[in-house]
Coordinates of C-alpha atoms and ligand atoms in Angstrom, one line a residue:
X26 CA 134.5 116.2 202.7
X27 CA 137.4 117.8 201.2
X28 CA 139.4 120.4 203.1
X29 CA 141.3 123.1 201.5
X30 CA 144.0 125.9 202.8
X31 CA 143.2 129.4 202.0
X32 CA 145.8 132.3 202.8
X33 CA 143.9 135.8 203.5
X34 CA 145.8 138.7 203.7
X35 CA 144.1 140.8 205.8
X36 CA 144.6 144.7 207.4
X37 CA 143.4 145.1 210.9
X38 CA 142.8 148.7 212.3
X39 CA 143.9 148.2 216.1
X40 CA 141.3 150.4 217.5
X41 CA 138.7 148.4 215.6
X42 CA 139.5 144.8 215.9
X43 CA 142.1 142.8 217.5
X44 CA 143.3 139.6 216.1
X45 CA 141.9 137.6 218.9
X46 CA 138.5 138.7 217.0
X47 CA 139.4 137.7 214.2
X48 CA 140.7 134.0 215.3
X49 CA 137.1 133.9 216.6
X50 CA 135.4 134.7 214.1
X51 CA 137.0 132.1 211.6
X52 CA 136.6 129.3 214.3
X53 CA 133.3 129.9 214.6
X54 CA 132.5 130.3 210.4
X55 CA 134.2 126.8 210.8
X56 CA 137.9 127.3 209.8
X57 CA 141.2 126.3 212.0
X58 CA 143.7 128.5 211.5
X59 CA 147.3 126.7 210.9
X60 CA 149.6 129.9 211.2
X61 CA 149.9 133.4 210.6
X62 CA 152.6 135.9 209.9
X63 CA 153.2 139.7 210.7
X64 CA 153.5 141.4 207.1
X65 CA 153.4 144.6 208.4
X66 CA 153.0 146.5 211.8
X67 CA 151.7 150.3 211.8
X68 CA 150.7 152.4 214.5
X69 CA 147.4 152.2 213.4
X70 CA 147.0 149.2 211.5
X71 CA 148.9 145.8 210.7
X72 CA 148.6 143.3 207.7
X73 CA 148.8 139.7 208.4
X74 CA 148.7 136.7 206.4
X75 CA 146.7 134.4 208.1
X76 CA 146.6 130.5 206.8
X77 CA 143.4 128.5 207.4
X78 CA 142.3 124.7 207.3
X79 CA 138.4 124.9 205.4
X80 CA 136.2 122.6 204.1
X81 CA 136.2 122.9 200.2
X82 CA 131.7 123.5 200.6
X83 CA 132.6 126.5 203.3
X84 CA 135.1 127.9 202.5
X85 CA 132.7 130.9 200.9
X86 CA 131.4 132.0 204.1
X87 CA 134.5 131.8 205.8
X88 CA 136.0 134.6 203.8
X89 CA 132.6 136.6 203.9
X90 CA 132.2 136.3 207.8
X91 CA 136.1 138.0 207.6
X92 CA 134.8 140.4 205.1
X93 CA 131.7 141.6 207.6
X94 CA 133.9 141.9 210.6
X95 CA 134.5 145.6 211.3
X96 CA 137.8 147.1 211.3
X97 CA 139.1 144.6 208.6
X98 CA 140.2 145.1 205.2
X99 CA 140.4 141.8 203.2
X100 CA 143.6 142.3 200.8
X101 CA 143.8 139.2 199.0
X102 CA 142.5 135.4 199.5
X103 CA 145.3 132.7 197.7
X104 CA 144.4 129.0 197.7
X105 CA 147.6 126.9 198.3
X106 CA 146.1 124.6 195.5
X107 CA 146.3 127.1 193.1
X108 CA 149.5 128.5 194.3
X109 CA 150.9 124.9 193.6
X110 CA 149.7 125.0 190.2
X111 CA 151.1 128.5 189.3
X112 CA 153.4 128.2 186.0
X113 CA 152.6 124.5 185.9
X114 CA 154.4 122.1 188.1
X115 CA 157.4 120.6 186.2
X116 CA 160.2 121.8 183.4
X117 CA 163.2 120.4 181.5
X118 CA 166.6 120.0 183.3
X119 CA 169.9 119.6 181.0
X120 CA 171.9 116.9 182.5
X121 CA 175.1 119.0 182.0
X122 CA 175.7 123.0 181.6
X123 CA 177.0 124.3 178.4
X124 CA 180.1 125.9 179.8
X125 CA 182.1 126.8 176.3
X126 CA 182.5 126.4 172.7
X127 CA 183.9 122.6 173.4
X128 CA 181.1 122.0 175.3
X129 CA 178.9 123.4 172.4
X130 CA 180.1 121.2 170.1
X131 CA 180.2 118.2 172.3
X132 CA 176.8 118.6 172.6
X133 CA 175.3 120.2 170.2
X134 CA 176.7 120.3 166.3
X135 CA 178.8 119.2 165.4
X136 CA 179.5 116.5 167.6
X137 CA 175.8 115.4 168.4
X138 CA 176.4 114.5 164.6
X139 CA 178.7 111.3 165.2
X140 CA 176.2 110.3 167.7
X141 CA 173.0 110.6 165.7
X142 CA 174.6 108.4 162.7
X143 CA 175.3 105.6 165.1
X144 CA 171.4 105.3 165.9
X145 CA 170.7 105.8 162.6
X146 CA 173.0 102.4 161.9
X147 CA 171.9 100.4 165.1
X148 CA 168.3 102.5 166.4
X149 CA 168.9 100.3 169.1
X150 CA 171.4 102.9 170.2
X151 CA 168.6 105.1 171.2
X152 CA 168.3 103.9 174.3
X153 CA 171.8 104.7 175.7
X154 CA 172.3 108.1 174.0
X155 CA 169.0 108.9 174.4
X156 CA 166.6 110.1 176.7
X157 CA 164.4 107.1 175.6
X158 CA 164.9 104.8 178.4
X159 CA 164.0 106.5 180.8
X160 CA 161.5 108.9 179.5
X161 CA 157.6 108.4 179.2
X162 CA 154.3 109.9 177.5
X163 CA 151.4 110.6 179.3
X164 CA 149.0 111.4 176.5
X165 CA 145.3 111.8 176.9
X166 CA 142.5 113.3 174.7
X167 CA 141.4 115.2 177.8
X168 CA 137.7 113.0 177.5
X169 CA 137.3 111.2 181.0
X170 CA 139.4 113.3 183.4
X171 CA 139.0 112.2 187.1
X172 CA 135.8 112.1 187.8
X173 CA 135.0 115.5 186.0
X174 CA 134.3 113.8 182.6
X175 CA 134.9 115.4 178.8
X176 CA 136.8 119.1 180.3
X177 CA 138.9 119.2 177.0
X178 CA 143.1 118.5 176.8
X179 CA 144.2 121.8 178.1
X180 CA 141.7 121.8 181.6
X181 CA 143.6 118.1 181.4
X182 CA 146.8 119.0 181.7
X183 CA 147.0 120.1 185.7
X184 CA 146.1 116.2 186.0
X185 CA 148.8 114.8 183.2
X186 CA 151.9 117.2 185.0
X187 CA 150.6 115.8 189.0
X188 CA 150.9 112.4 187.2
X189 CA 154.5 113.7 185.8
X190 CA 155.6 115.0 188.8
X191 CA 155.3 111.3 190.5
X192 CA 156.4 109.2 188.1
X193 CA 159.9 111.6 188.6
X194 CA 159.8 112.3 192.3
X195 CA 158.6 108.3 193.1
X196 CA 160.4 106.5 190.4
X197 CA 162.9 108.6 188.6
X198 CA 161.2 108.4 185.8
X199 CA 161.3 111.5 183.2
X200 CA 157.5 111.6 182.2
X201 CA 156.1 114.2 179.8
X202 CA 152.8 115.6 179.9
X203 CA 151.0 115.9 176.3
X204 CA 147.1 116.6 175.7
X205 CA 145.6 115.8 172.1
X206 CA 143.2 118.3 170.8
X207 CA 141.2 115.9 169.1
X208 CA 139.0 112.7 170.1
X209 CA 139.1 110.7 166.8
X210 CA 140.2 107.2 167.3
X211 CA 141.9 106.5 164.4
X212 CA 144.4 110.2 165.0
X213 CA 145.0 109.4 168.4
X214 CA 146.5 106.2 167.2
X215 CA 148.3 107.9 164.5
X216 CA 150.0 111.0 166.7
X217 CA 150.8 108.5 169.6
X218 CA 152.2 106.7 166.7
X219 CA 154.3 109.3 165.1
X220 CA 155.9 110.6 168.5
X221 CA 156.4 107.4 169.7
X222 CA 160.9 107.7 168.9
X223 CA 161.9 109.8 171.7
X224 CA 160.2 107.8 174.6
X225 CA 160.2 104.4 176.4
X226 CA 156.6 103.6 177.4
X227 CA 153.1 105.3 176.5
X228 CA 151.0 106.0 179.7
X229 CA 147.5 106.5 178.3
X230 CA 145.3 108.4 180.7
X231 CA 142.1 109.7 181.2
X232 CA 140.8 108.6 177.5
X233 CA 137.1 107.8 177.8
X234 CA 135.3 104.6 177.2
X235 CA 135.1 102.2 174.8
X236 CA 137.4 104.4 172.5
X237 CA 140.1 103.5 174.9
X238 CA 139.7 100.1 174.3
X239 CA 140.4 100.4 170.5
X240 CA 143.0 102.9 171.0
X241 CA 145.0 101.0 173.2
X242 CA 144.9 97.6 171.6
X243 CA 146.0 99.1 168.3
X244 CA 149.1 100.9 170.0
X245 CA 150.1 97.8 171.7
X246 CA 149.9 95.8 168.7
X247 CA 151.8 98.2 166.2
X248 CA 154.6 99.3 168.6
X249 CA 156.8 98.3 169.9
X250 CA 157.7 99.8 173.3
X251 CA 154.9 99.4 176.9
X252 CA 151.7 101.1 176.0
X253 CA 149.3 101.3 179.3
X254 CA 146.3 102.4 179.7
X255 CA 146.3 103.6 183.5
X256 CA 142.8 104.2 184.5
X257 CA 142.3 100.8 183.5
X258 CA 144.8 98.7 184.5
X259 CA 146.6 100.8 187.0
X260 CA 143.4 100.7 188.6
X261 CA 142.6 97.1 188.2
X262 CA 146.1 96.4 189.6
X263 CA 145.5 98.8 192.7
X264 CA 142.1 97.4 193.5
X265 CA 143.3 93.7 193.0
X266 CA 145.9 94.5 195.7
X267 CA 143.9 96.0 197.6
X268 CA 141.2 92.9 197.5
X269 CA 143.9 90.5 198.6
X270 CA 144.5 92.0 201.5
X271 CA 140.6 92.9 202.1
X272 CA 139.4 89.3 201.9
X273 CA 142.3 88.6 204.1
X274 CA 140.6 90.6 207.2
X275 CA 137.6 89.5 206.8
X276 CA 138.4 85.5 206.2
X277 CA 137.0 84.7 202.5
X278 CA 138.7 82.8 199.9
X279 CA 138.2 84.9 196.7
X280 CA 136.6 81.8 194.9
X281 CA 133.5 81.9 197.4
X282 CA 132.8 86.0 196.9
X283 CA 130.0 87.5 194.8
X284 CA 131.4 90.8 193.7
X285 CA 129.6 93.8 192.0
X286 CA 131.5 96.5 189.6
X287 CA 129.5 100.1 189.5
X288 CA 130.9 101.7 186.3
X289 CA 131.9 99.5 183.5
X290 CA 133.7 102.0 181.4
X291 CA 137.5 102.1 181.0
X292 CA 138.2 101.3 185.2
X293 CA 135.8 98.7 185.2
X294 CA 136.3 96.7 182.8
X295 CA 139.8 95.5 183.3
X296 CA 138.8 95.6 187.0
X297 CA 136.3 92.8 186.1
X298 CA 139.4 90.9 183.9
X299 CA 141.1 91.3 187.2
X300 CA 138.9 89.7 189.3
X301 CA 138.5 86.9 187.0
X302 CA 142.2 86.2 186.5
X303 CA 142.4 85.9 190.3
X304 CA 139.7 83.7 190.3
X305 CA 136.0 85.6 191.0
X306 CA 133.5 83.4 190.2
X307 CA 130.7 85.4 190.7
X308 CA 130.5 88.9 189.1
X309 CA 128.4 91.2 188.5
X310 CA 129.1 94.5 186.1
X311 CA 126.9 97.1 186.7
X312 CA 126.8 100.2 184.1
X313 CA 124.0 103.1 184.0
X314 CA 121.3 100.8 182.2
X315 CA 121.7 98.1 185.2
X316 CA 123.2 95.0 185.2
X317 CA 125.2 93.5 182.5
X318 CA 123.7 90.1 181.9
X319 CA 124.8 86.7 181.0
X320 CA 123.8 85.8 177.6
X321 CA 122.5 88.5 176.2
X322 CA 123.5 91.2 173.3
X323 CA 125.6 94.4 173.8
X324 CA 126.3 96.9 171.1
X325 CA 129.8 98.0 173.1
X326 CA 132.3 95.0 172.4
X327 CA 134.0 94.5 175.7
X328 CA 130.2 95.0 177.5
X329 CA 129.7 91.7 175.1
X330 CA 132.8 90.1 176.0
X331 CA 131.9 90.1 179.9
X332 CA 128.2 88.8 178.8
X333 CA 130.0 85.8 177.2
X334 CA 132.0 84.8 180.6
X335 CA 130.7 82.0 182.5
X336 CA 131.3 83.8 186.2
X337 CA 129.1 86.6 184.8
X338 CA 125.8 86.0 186.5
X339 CA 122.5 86.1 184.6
X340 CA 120.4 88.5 186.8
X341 CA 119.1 91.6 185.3
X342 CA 118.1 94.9 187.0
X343 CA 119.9 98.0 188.8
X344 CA 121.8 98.4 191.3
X345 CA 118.9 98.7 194.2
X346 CA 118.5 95.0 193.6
X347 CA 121.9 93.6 192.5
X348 CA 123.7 94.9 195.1
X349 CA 121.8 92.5 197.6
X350 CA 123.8 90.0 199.2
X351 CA 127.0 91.1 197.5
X352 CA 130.7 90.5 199.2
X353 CA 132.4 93.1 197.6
X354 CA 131.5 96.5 196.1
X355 CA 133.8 98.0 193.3
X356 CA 133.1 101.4 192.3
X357 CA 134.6 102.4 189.4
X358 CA 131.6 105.2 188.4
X359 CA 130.6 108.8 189.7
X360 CA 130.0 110.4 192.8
X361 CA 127.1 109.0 195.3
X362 CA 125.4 106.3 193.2
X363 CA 125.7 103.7 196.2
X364 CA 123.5 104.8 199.0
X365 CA 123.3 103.6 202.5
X366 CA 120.3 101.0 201.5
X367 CA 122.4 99.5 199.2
X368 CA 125.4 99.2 201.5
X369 CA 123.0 97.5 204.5
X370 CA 121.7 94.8 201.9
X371 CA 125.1 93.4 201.1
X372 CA 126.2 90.5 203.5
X373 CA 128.2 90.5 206.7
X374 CA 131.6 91.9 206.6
X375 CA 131.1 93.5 203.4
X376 CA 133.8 95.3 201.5
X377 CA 133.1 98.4 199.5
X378 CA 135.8 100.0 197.3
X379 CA 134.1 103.8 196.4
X380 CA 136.8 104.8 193.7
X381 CA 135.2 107.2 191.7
X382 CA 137.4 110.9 192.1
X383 CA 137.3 113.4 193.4
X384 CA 134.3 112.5 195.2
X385 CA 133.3 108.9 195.7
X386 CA 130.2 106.4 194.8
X387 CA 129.4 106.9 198.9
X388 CA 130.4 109.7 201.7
X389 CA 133.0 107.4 203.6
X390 CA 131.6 108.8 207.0
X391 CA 128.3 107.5 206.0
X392 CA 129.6 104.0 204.9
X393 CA 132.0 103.5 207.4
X394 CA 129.4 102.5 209.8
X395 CA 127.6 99.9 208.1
X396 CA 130.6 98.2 206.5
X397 CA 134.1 95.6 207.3
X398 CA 136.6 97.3 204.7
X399 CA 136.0 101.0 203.3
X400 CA 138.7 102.1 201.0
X401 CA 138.8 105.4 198.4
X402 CA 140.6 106.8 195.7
X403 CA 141.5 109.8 198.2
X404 CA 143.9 110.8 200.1
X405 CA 142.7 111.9 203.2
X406 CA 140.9 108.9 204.0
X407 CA 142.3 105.6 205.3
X408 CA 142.6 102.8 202.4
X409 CA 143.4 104.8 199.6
X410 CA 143.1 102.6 196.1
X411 CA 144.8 105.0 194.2
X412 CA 146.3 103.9 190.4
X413 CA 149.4 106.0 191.6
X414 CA 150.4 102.7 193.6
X415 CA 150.9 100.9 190.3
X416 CA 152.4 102.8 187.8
X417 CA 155.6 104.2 188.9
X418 CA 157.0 101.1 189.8
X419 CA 155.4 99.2 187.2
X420 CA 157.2 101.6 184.6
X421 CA 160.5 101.8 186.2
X422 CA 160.7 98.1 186.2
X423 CA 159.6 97.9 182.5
X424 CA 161.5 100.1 181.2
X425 CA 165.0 98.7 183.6
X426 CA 164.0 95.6 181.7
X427 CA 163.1 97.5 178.5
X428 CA 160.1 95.1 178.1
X429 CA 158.0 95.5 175.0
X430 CA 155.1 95.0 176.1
X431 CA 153.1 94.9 179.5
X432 CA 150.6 91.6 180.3
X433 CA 147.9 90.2 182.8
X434 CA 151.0 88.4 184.3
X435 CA 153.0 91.9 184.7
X436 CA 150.0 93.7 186.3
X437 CA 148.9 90.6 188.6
X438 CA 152.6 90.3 189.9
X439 CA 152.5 94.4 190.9
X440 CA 149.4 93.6 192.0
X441 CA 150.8 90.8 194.9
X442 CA 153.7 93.0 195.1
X443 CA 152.0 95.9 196.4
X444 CA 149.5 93.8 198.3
X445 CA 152.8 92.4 200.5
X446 CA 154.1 95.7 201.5
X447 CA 151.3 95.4 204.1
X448 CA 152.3 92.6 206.9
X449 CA 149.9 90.3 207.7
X450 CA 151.2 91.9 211.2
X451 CA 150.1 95.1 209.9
X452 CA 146.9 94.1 208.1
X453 CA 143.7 95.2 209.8
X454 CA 140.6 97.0 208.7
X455 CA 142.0 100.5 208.2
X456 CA 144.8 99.4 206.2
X457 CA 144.7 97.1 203.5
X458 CA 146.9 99.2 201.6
X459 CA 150.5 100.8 201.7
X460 CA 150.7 104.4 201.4
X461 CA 152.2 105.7 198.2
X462 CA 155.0 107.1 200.6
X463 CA 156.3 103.5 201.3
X464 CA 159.5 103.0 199.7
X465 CA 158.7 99.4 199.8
X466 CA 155.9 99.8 197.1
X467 CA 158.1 101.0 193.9
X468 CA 160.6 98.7 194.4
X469 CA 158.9 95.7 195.2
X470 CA 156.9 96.5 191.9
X471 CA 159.6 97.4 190.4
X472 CA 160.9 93.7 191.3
X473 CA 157.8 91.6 190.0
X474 CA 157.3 93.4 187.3
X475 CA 160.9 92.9 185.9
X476 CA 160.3 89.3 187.3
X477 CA 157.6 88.2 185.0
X478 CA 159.0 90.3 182.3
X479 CA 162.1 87.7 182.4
X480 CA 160.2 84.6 182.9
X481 CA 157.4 85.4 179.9
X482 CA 160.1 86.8 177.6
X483 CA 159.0 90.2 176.9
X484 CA 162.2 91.5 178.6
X485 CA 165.3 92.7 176.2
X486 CA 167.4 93.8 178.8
X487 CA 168.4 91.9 182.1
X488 CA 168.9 94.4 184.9
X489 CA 172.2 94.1 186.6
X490 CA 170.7 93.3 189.9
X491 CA 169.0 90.7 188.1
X492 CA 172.1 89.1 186.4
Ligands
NAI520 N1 141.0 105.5 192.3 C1 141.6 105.4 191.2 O1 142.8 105.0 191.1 C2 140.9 105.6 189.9 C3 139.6 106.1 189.9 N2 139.0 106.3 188.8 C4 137.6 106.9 188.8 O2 136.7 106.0 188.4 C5 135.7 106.6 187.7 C6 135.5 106.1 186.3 O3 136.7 106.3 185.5 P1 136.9 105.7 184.1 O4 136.6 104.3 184.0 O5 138.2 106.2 183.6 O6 135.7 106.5 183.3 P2 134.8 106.0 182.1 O7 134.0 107.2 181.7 O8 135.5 105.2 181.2 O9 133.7 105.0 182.9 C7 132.7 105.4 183.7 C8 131.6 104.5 183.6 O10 130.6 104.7 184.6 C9 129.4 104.6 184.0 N3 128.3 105.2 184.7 C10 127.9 106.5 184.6 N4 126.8 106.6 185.4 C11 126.5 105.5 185.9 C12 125.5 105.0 186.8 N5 124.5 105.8 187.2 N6 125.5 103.7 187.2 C13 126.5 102.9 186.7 N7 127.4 103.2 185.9 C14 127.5 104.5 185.5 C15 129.5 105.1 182.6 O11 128.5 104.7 181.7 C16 130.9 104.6 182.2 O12 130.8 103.3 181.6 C17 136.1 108.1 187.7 O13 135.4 108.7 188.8 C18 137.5 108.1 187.9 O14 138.0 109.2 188.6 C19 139.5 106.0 187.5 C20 140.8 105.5 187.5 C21 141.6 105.4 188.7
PYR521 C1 143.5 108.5 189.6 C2 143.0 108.5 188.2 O1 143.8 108.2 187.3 C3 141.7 109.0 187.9 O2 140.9 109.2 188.8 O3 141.4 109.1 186.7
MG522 MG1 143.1 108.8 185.3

């Protein structure tokens, strides 16, 4: 369950209610109270602001059992979540002040003049007197956002500016938030297109299934700077680390595991051309019709692509019966689709990755029980498979490198990078994975990536600490 924190300002009239009452009285609705402070002290009255811990499904009837107590008067309830969000959560920093007309026209015209010809003559240019090298898109139609589905490009944007805020604070990286009002393939390509000058790399996020697949392939083909689709590949590269180290605990070689993928949209599948790069032979994709089956026809061209594989096995049906006798669980779908049935048919020492956000394909309490290796896409549970492992690092090292293009070999190198943050002195059950607080984890994917950026010969810079 999610927790929130909730700040109530409250007025308490001392010969009504004393705060010990009131502590009570939130304990016992189900909140802890983290601190409080003294706003104001009267003779008759004082206002405090007290903070409390709540579960996200109570915290209604916390605030309402603080509304029926006698003797208080409920001022004002903030949420710190919202409080985070207020006035959005980055801005644009100049990299030097303006201090006088020299500076003006150092800057500005006409000296930026001089400095615009030379890119003109050698565009080249653009990434030292530019913010292009270090500066990124994240650009999404606003169709597939978290879990939450189709919300539209401005209820999008609190999720594009979190991703902003840790490319920056994570990986230095200057990363702009921008939300398309419009879900039509072919001008998605062409704005993506058209803006692409300014920046180094095009994050692509949160763009629903199978249009992503089109729109992505296209950009990567006709520009030339790292387009990347996150929520598929920064995914696929999370889970596969994740997997590594899994399989590690509980003593299978990858070759020998049967996996099933819940969710075959934009996640899924290039977490099933993960798993077959590292060597799954058998898999089976699972989307809301049942099982994707070897051999036969699909309408949706990557849906036909998997059917054509060899590792794909040929056994129709849902879930309920696929599931049985599986290794490994990916979820890559919506909230609660696998239930505890499914999860006590698969074999021993099953592995179940419940990815979907906010809330995953199984209540981790409930799973935890009846399985090896539990891991999430949240934060406040052990294991957390979360695409924010990837794709700092993976842009700071290809943009250091100024790669054009990011492959399988790129994402499978972060993938054993971020998989090694984790000694096998370290490794146990409740952590496959590093946190995204490791400092280990950008750099060392920062390292690979340049790595098998130099050895493929998509790099067009060398690094100095690579010279
Ligand atoms: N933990 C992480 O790092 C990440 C988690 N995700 C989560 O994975 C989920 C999917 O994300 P995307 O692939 O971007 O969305 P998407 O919309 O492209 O794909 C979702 C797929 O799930 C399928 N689906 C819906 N109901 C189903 C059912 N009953 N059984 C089987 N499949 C069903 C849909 O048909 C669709 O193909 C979301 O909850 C998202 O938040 C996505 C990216 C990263
Ligand atoms: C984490 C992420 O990118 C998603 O859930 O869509
Ligand atoms: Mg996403």
């Amino acid at each position: 369950m999610a927790n929130t924190s909730i700040i109530l300002r409250v007025e308490l009239a001392h010969d009504l209610v004393t705060f010990g009452d009131v502590a009570a009285v939130i304990s016992r609705a189900g909140g802890d109270v983290t601190s409080i402070d003294v706003i104001r002290v009267g003779k008759e009255s004082s206002v405090r602001d007290i903070t409390i811990d709540v579960q996200d499904s109570i915290e209604a009837e916390v605030v309402q059992a603080i509304k029926d107590l006698k003797g208080i008067t409920l001022i004002n309830v903030s949420d710190r979540t919202f409080l985070a969000h207020l006035g959005g959560k980055i801005s644009v920093q100049p990299n030097m002040p303006i201090k006088n007309r020299d500076d003006l026209s150092r800057v500005y015209t006409p000296g930026v003049a001089r400095v615009c010809t030379a890119i003109q003559e050698n565009p080249l240019k653009a990434y030292s007197l530019t913010i292009k090298r270090n500066t990124v898109a994240v650009i999404t139609d606003g169709t597939a956002v978290l879990g939450l589905g189709d919300i539209g490009p401005q209820a999008a944007a609190p999720v594009m500016e979190g991703k902003a805020m840790l490319f920056k604070q994570l990986a230095g990286v200057d990363a702009f938030p921008i939300c398309l009002d419009t879900k039509d393939t072919e001008e998605i390509i062409r704005t993506v297109k058209v803006i692409s000058p300014i920046f180094g790399g095009i994050n692509l996020e949160d763009i629903s299934s199978p249009r992503c697949f089109e729109i992505e392939s296209r950009l990567e083909k006709e520009l030339d700077i790292p387009v990347f689709h996150d929520d598929q590949h920064g995914t696929a590269v999370v889970m596969m680390a994740g997997l590594i180290n899994a399989l590690k605990v509980v003593d299978k070689p990858i070759e020998s595991i049967r996996v099933v993928v819940n969710g075959i949209g934009a996640a899924g599948v290039s977490v099933c051309k993960m798993l077959l790069a590292a060597g799954v032979k058998r898999l089976v994709p699972v989307d809301r019709d049942g099982a994707i089956v070897r051999g036969q026809t699909y309408d949706q061209p990557m849906w036909q692509w998997l059917a054509e594989q060899p590792q794909v096995e040929d056994i129709a049906g849902g879930l309920d019966k696929v599931i049985h006798g599986a290794d490994v669980f990916i979820g890559v779908s919506r909230a609660g689709l696998l239930k505890v049935e499914h999860v006590q048919s698969m074999a021993n020492d099953a592995i179940v990755f419940a990815l979907a956000n906010p809330q995953p394909e199984i209540d981790p309490e409930i799973a935890q029980a009846h399985v090896r290796v539990l891991a999430t896409g949240r934060s406040d549970y052990p294991n957390q498979i979360n695409n924010v492992l990837c794709f700092p690092g993976l842009f700071r090292g290809a943009l250091d490198c100024r790669a054009r293009r990011i492959h399988e070999d790129m994402k499978l190198a972060a993938a054993r990078a971020i998989a090694s943050v984790v000694s096998d002195d370290e490794l146990n059950e409740l952590y496959i994975i590093p946190s995204i607080f490791n400092d280990h984890v950008v750099t060392n994917v920062r390292h690979a990536v340049i790595e098998a950026a130099i050895r493929t010969g998509v790099a067009r810079r060398i690094p100095p600490d690579f010279r």
